[in-house]
Tab-separated table of C-alpha atoms and ligand atoms in Angstrom:
chain	number	residue	atom	x	y	z
A	1	MET	CA	221.862	64.135	179.098
A	2	GLU	CA	223.870	67.343	178.616
A	3	PRO	CA	222.108	70.014	176.664
A	4	ARG	CA	223.279	70.182	172.979
A	5	THR	CA	225.649	72.982	172.159
A	6	SER	CA	226.381	72.574	168.538
A	7	PHE	CA	224.161	72.542	165.475
A	8	PRO	CA	224.987	72.075	161.786
A	9	PRO	CA	226.331	75.448	160.562
A	10	PRO	CA	224.187	75.399	157.398
A	11	LEU	CA	221.110	75.228	159.673
A	12	LEU	CA	222.350	78.299	161.724
A	13	THR	CA	223.110	80.096	158.356
A	14	ALA	CA	219.554	79.380	157.091
A	15	LEU	CA	217.959	80.741	160.171
A	16	ALA	CA	220.304	83.734	160.294
A	17	GLN	CA	219.518	84.650	156.658
A	18	ALA	CA	215.828	83.937	156.692
A	19	GLN	CA	213.398	86.880	156.249
A	20	HIS	CA	210.492	84.764	157.350
A	21	VAL	CA	210.582	81.820	159.810
A	22	ALA	CA	207.480	79.738	160.459
A	23	VAL	CA	207.024	77.305	163.351
A	24	LEU	CA	204.442	74.555	163.475
A	25	THR	CA	203.825	73.216	167.000
A	26	GLY	CA	201.890	70.324	168.360
A	27	ALA	CA	201.123	68.770	171.821
A	28	GLY	CA	204.775	67.708	172.326
A	29	ILE	CA	205.807	71.338	173.064
A	30	SER	CA	203.268	71.442	176.002
A	31	ALA	CA	204.177	68.042	177.361
A	32	GLU	CA	206.981	69.467	179.405
A	33	SER	CA	204.253	71.862	180.999
A	34	GLY	CA	202.354	68.849	182.193
A	35	ILE	CA	199.672	68.664	179.435
A	36	PRO	CA	199.325	65.162	178.072
A	37	THR	CA	199.824	64.675	174.221
A	38	PHE	CA	197.145	62.956	172.223
A	39	ARG	CA	198.945	59.929	170.885
A	40	ASP	CA	201.519	59.071	173.653
A	41	ALA	CA	200.323	56.645	176.225
A	42	GLN	CA	197.709	58.233	178.492
A	43	THR	CA	197.989	57.977	182.135
A	44	GLY	CA	195.702	58.843	185.107
A	45	LEU	CA	191.933	59.425	185.301
A	46	TRP	CA	191.232	59.390	181.549
A	47	ALA	CA	193.689	56.690	180.560
A	48	ARG	CA	190.967	54.382	179.442
A	49	TYR	CA	189.466	56.801	176.958
A	50	ASP	CA	190.873	57.458	173.456
A	51	PRO	CA	191.004	61.216	173.042
A	52	GLN	CA	190.249	60.637	169.320
A	53	GLU	CA	186.904	59.047	170.432
A	54	LEU	CA	185.996	61.950	172.801
A	55	ALA	CA	186.864	64.875	170.577
A	56	THR	CA	184.273	64.269	167.874
A	57	PRO	CA	180.826	65.830	167.004
A	58	TRP	CA	179.470	62.343	167.263
A	59	ALA	CA	180.716	61.870	170.877
A	60	LEU	CA	179.252	65.333	171.787
A	61	ARG	CA	175.744	64.292	170.545
A	62	GLN	CA	175.921	60.826	172.082
A	63	ASN	CA	177.337	61.716	175.479
A	64	PRO	CA	177.689	65.546	175.898
A	65	GLY	CA	178.306	65.047	179.685
A	66	LEU	CA	181.363	62.851	179.078
A	67	VAL	CA	182.801	65.078	176.541
A	68	TRP	CA	182.319	68.116	178.746
A	69	SER	CA	183.951	66.410	181.769
A	70	TRP	CA	186.944	65.423	179.698
A	71	TYR	CA	187.456	68.935	178.515
A	72	GLU	CA	186.889	70.208	182.023
A	73	TRP	CA	189.778	67.952	183.101
A	74	ARG	CA	191.990	69.193	180.245
A	75	ARG	CA	191.054	72.859	181.169
A	76	SER	CA	192.072	72.145	184.786
A	77	LEU	CA	195.471	70.892	183.569
A	78	VAL	CA	195.764	74.013	181.252
A	79	ARG	CA	194.879	76.475	184.163
A	80	GLN	CA	197.669	75.007	186.276
A	81	ALA	CA	200.197	74.882	183.372
A	82	LYS	CA	202.946	77.384	182.725
A	83	PRO	CA	204.942	77.991	179.603
A	84	ASN	CA	208.163	75.878	179.608
A	85	PRO	CA	211.621	76.716	178.158
A	86	GLY	CA	210.547	75.491	174.695
A	87	HIS	CA	207.652	78.077	174.549
A	88	ARG	CA	209.970	80.814	175.852
A	89	ALA	CA	212.613	80.084	173.298
A	90	LEU	CA	210.094	80.693	170.430
A	91	VAL	CA	209.359	84.094	171.888
A	92	GLU	CA	213.033	84.964	171.727
A	93	LEU	CA	213.254	83.544	168.236
A	94	GLU	CA	210.366	85.864	167.183
A	95	SER	CA	212.547	88.798	168.337
A	96	LEU	CA	215.556	87.686	166.251
A	97	VAL	CA	214.045	87.253	162.790
A	98	PRO	CA	212.351	89.894	160.474
A	99	ARG	CA	209.102	87.937	160.130
A	100	PHE	CA	207.803	85.155	162.256
A	101	THR	CA	204.698	83.085	162.200
A	102	LEU	CA	203.895	80.568	164.982
A	103	ILE	CA	201.192	78.106	163.802
A	104	THR	CA	199.881	75.886	166.655
A	105	GLN	CA	197.592	72.826	166.760
A	106	ASN	CA	197.554	73.339	170.485
A	107	VAL	CA	194.421	74.757	172.177
A	108	ASP	CA	196.183	75.681	175.445
A	109	GLY	CA	197.180	79.286	174.934
A	110	LEU	CA	200.695	78.593	176.343
A	111	HIS	CA	202.488	80.238	173.334
A	112	GLN	CA	200.527	83.581	174.078
A	113	ALA	CA	201.110	83.153	177.780
A	114	ALA	CA	204.795	82.929	177.151
A	115	GLY	CA	204.703	86.185	175.118
A	116	SER	CA	204.661	85.073	171.359
A	117	HIS	CA	202.800	87.620	169.290
A	118	ASN	CA	202.034	86.196	165.769
A	119	VAL	CA	200.250	82.972	166.816
A	120	ILE	CA	197.822	81.206	164.565
A	121	GLU	CA	195.584	78.858	166.470
A	122	LEU	CA	194.548	76.210	163.931
A	123	HIS	CA	192.431	74.006	166.318
A	124	GLY	CA	190.819	76.753	168.436
A	125	ASN	CA	191.251	77.481	172.220
A	126	ILE	CA	190.001	75.364	175.016
A	127	MET	CA	189.355	78.367	177.280
A	128	ARG	CA	186.587	79.563	174.994
A	129	THR	CA	183.130	78.101	175.065
A	130	ARG	CA	180.311	78.194	172.460
A	131	CYS	CA	177.134	76.652	171.856
A	132	ALA	CA	177.112	73.584	169.698
A	133	ASP	CA	173.551	74.458	168.510
A	134	CYS	CA	173.236	78.192	168.043
A	135	GLY	CA	177.068	78.753	167.768
A	136	ARG	CA	177.117	81.891	169.947
A	137	PRO	CA	180.091	82.401	172.145
A	138	VAL	CA	179.254	82.014	175.841
A	139	THR	CA	181.138	83.207	178.841
A	140	SER	CA	178.898	82.088	181.790
A	141	TRP	CA	176.332	79.386	182.391
A	142	ASP	CA	174.390	77.718	185.210
A	143	PRO	CA	176.353	74.722	186.694
A	144	PRO	CA	174.948	71.492	185.071
A	145	PRO	CA	173.675	68.534	187.043
A	146	GLU	CA	176.541	66.096	187.847
A	147	GLY	CA	177.710	64.281	184.683
A	148	GLN	CA	175.944	66.537	182.196
A	149	ALA	CA	177.074	69.390	179.926
A	150	PRO	CA	175.774	72.878	180.683
A	151	ALA	CA	173.028	74.442	178.591
A	152	CYS	CA	173.345	77.483	176.407
A	153	PRO	CA	171.913	80.581	178.251
A	154	HIS	CA	170.509	81.799	174.917
A	155	CYS	CA	168.888	78.665	173.329
A	156	ARG	CA	169.325	75.717	175.865
A	157	GLY	CA	171.461	73.929	173.448
A	158	VAL	CA	174.696	72.046	174.387
A	159	LEU	CA	177.777	73.976	175.321
A	160	ARG	CA	181.136	72.780	174.029
A	161	PRO	CA	184.729	74.058	173.911
A	162	ASP	CA	185.617	76.266	171.044
A	163	VAL	CA	188.033	73.725	169.574
A	164	VAL	CA	188.088	71.828	166.370
A	165	PHE	CA	186.845	68.225	166.776
A	166	PHE	CA	187.956	65.395	164.555
A	167	GLY	CA	186.051	65.628	161.233
A	168	GLU	CA	185.318	69.294	161.597
A	169	PRO	CA	186.704	71.964	159.322
A	170	LEU	CA	189.450	74.375	160.632
A	171	PRO	CA	188.786	78.032	160.910
A	172	THR	CA	189.162	79.372	157.340
A	173	ASP	CA	191.064	82.513	158.143
A	174	ALA	CA	193.631	80.670	160.423
A	175	LEU	CA	194.085	78.006	157.794
A	176	GLU	CA	194.652	80.536	154.978
A	177	ARG	CA	197.095	82.502	156.998
A	178	ALA	CA	198.900	79.205	157.964
A	179	LEU	CA	199.121	78.155	154.296
A	180	GLU	CA	200.435	81.598	153.324
A	181	ALA	CA	203.206	81.280	155.969
A	182	ALA	CA	204.073	77.701	154.939
A	183	THR	CA	204.557	78.682	151.386
A	184	GLN	CA	206.337	81.918	152.022
A	185	CYS	CA	208.734	81.073	154.849
A	186	GLU	CA	212.431	80.289	154.164
A	187	VAL	CA	212.725	78.098	157.324
A	188	MET	CA	210.052	76.075	159.130
A	189	LEU	CA	210.574	74.443	162.523
A	190	VAL	CA	208.185	71.519	163.192
A	191	VAL	CA	207.939	70.951	166.938
A	192	GLY	CA	206.332	68.177	168.955
A	193	THR	CA	203.723	66.945	166.443
A	194	SER	CA	203.138	63.519	165.235
A	195	ALA	CA	202.422	65.015	161.914
A	196	VAL	CA	199.528	62.784	161.134
A	197	VAL	CA	196.396	65.018	161.515
A	198	GLU	CA	195.474	66.892	158.440
A	199	PRO	CA	195.519	69.612	157.212
A	200	ALA	CA	198.218	70.685	159.696
A	201	ALA	CA	200.406	67.803	158.755
A	202	SER	CA	200.611	68.986	155.094
A	203	LEU	CA	201.906	72.441	156.066
A	204	PRO	CA	205.591	71.219	156.299
A	205	ARG	CA	205.172	69.496	153.028
A	206	TYR	CA	203.987	72.657	151.345
A	207	ALA	CA	206.912	74.453	152.869
A	208	LEU	CA	209.382	71.757	151.485
A	209	GLN	CA	207.698	72.050	148.054
A	210	ALA	CA	208.208	75.815	148.092
A	211	GLY	CA	211.897	75.433	148.875
A	212	ALA	CA	212.078	76.138	152.644
A	213	THR	CA	214.551	74.440	154.939
A	214	VAL	CA	212.441	72.280	157.269
A	215	VAL	CA	213.656	71.300	160.808
A	216	GLU	CA	211.945	68.659	162.858
A	217	VAL	CA	212.189	68.895	166.709
A	218	ASN	CA	210.829	65.563	168.190
A	219	PRO	CA	212.429	62.793	170.225
A	220	GLN	CA	210.387	60.276	168.092
A	221	GLU	CA	210.279	59.757	164.415
A	222	THR	CA	207.224	60.773	162.490
A	223	PRO	CA	205.945	60.352	158.837
A	224	LEU	CA	207.641	63.680	158.109
A	225	SER	CA	211.062	62.697	159.440
A	226	PRO	CA	212.406	61.109	156.214
A	227	LEU	CA	211.575	64.238	154.337
A	228	VAL	CA	213.122	67.058	156.525
A	229	HIS	CA	216.451	68.655	156.158
A	230	TYR	CA	217.410	68.419	159.885
A	231	ARG	CA	216.035	66.352	162.716
A	232	LEU	CA	216.640	67.479	166.322
A	233	ALA	CA	215.668	64.422	168.216
A	234	GLU	CA	215.337	65.915	171.626
A	235	PRO	CA	212.730	67.336	173.872
A	236	ALA	CA	211.707	70.880	172.764
A	237	GLY	CA	212.231	72.387	176.113
A	238	ARG	CA	215.927	71.326	175.899
A	239	VAL	CA	216.786	71.745	172.288
A	240	LEU	CA	214.931	75.072	171.358
A	241	PRO	CA	216.737	77.176	173.994
A	242	ALA	CA	220.038	75.691	172.789
A	243	LEU	CA	219.185	76.430	169.156
A	244	VAL	CA	218.209	80.024	169.912
A	245	ARG	CA	221.438	80.452	172.009
A	246	ALA	CA	223.516	79.177	169.027
A	247	LEU	CA	221.661	81.368	166.580
A	248	LYS	CA	222.370	84.435	168.723
A	249	GLU	CA	226.021	83.529	168.787
A	250	HIS	CA	225.989	83.059	165.060
A	251	LEU	CA	224.356	86.418	164.478
A	252	ALA	CA	226.815	88.116	166.725
A	253	GLN	CA	229.734	86.515	164.779
A	254	LEU	CA	228.235	87.707	161.582
A	255	ARG	CA	227.803	91.246	162.841
A	256	GLY	CA	231.398	91.065	164.086
A	257	GLY	CA	232.415	90.176	160.511
A	258	ARG	CA	234.054	87.003	161.578
B	301	LIG	P1	200.291	64.001	169.196
B	301	LIG	O1	199.948	63.612	170.612
B	301	LIG	O2	199.719	63.242	168.021
B	301	LIG	O3	201.883	63.993	168.999
B	301	LIG	C1	202.663	64.522	169.932
B	301	LIG	C2	204.162	64.484	169.476
B	301	LIG	O4	204.957	65.162	170.347
B	301	LIG	C3	204.726	63.112	169.285
B	301	LIG	O5	205.271	62.938	168.003
B	301	LIG	C4	205.823	63.008	170.414
B	301	LIG	O6	206.972	62.235	170.032
B	301	LIG	C5	206.220	64.435	170.491
B	301	LIG	N1	206.773	64.792	171.776
B	301	LIG	C6	206.466	64.273	172.985
B	301	LIG	N2	207.154	65.033	173.965
B	301	LIG	C7	207.900	65.916	173.319
B	301	LIG	C8	208.805	66.940	173.751
B	301	LIG	N3	209.099	67.123	175.074
B	301	LIG	N4	209.441	67.687	172.796
B	301	LIG	C9	209.136	67.595	171.503
B	301	LIG	N5	208.333	66.611	170.962
B	301	LIG	C10	207.674	65.782	171.904
B	301	LIG	O7	199.927	65.638	169.083
B	301	LIG	P2	199.632	66.550	167.813
B	301	LIG	O8	200.514	66.195	166.654
B	301	LIG	O9	199.730	67.914	168.396
B	301	LIG	O10	193.637	67.825	167.323
B	301	LIG	O11	198.287	66.117	167.448
B	301	LIG	C11	197.556	66.804	166.460
B	301	LIG	C12	196.210	67.049	166.690
B	301	LIG	O12	195.592	65.721	166.980
B	301	LIG	C13	195.855	67.827	167.993
B	301	LIG	O13	195.857	69.203	167.779
B	301	LIG	C14	194.452	67.334	168.284
B	301	LIG	C15	194.710	65.898	168.067
B	301	LIG	O14	193.744	65.131	168.089
B	301	LIG	C16	192.261	68.010	167.495
B	301	LIG	O15	191.847	67.823	168.676
B	301	LIG	C17	191.511	68.446	166.388
């Protein structure tokens, strides 16, 4: 498929005039970097496990070794992954608008690796580790016996990734900043998320209620699709660079007085 070259002019005008652009990203933006999404069909080693059953406090208590191994596998994918053109387009977008907030549900750090500055991590970061019992951040530990999770060097509790599991609250500060951005932005791009996991899924709805123009970038429809102003139904790595290119041309035309 040829990359898209044209976008609705009112969308480019809204982006060009916005004082504050917010972006909400999900696993779909990192799919083109080789990191599997949560709800698309899983392949490979862990295909028989449902991520939604592994990323829970309950699973950690029942089978810490299994949960640790699954996250070790995801960490190995993240270590190999590089930002893709979708991540890089958002870095460029940040440089083009007066205020920019990037809210991500991803725990892979690829937005920061690409060079984005104002990033809010709603679900934590997979490269950080903390103790599930004493809560302290931990940076080194003795290798665990095969199939087990390592023990906390402070209290011998179970170590876990510093990510939000299903059923756990989000970091308060991150959620507050995300809510502020959602209700203050004039344009929100919603990229590569199935828009079903709360509270992140409600952020675009708050933006809509506050009068923002909301744009969804996702090859598949989501529960949000009927509500948004524009749907760009293509992979983020293809459509975001094209959108940023079109915005730059639009801004150049405005500056040239045409
Ligand atoms: P999902 O796996 O639920 O959804 C990924 C979305 O990305 C789907 O709607 C795909 O259609 C879309 N997608 C796939 N490839 C794409 C591409 N190249 N470009 C654009 N979109 C693409 O992932 P999330 O919505 O991020 O939470 O999931 C939300 C949360 O649920 C995750 O942060 C995680 C998960 O369980 C926790 O672990 C707490």
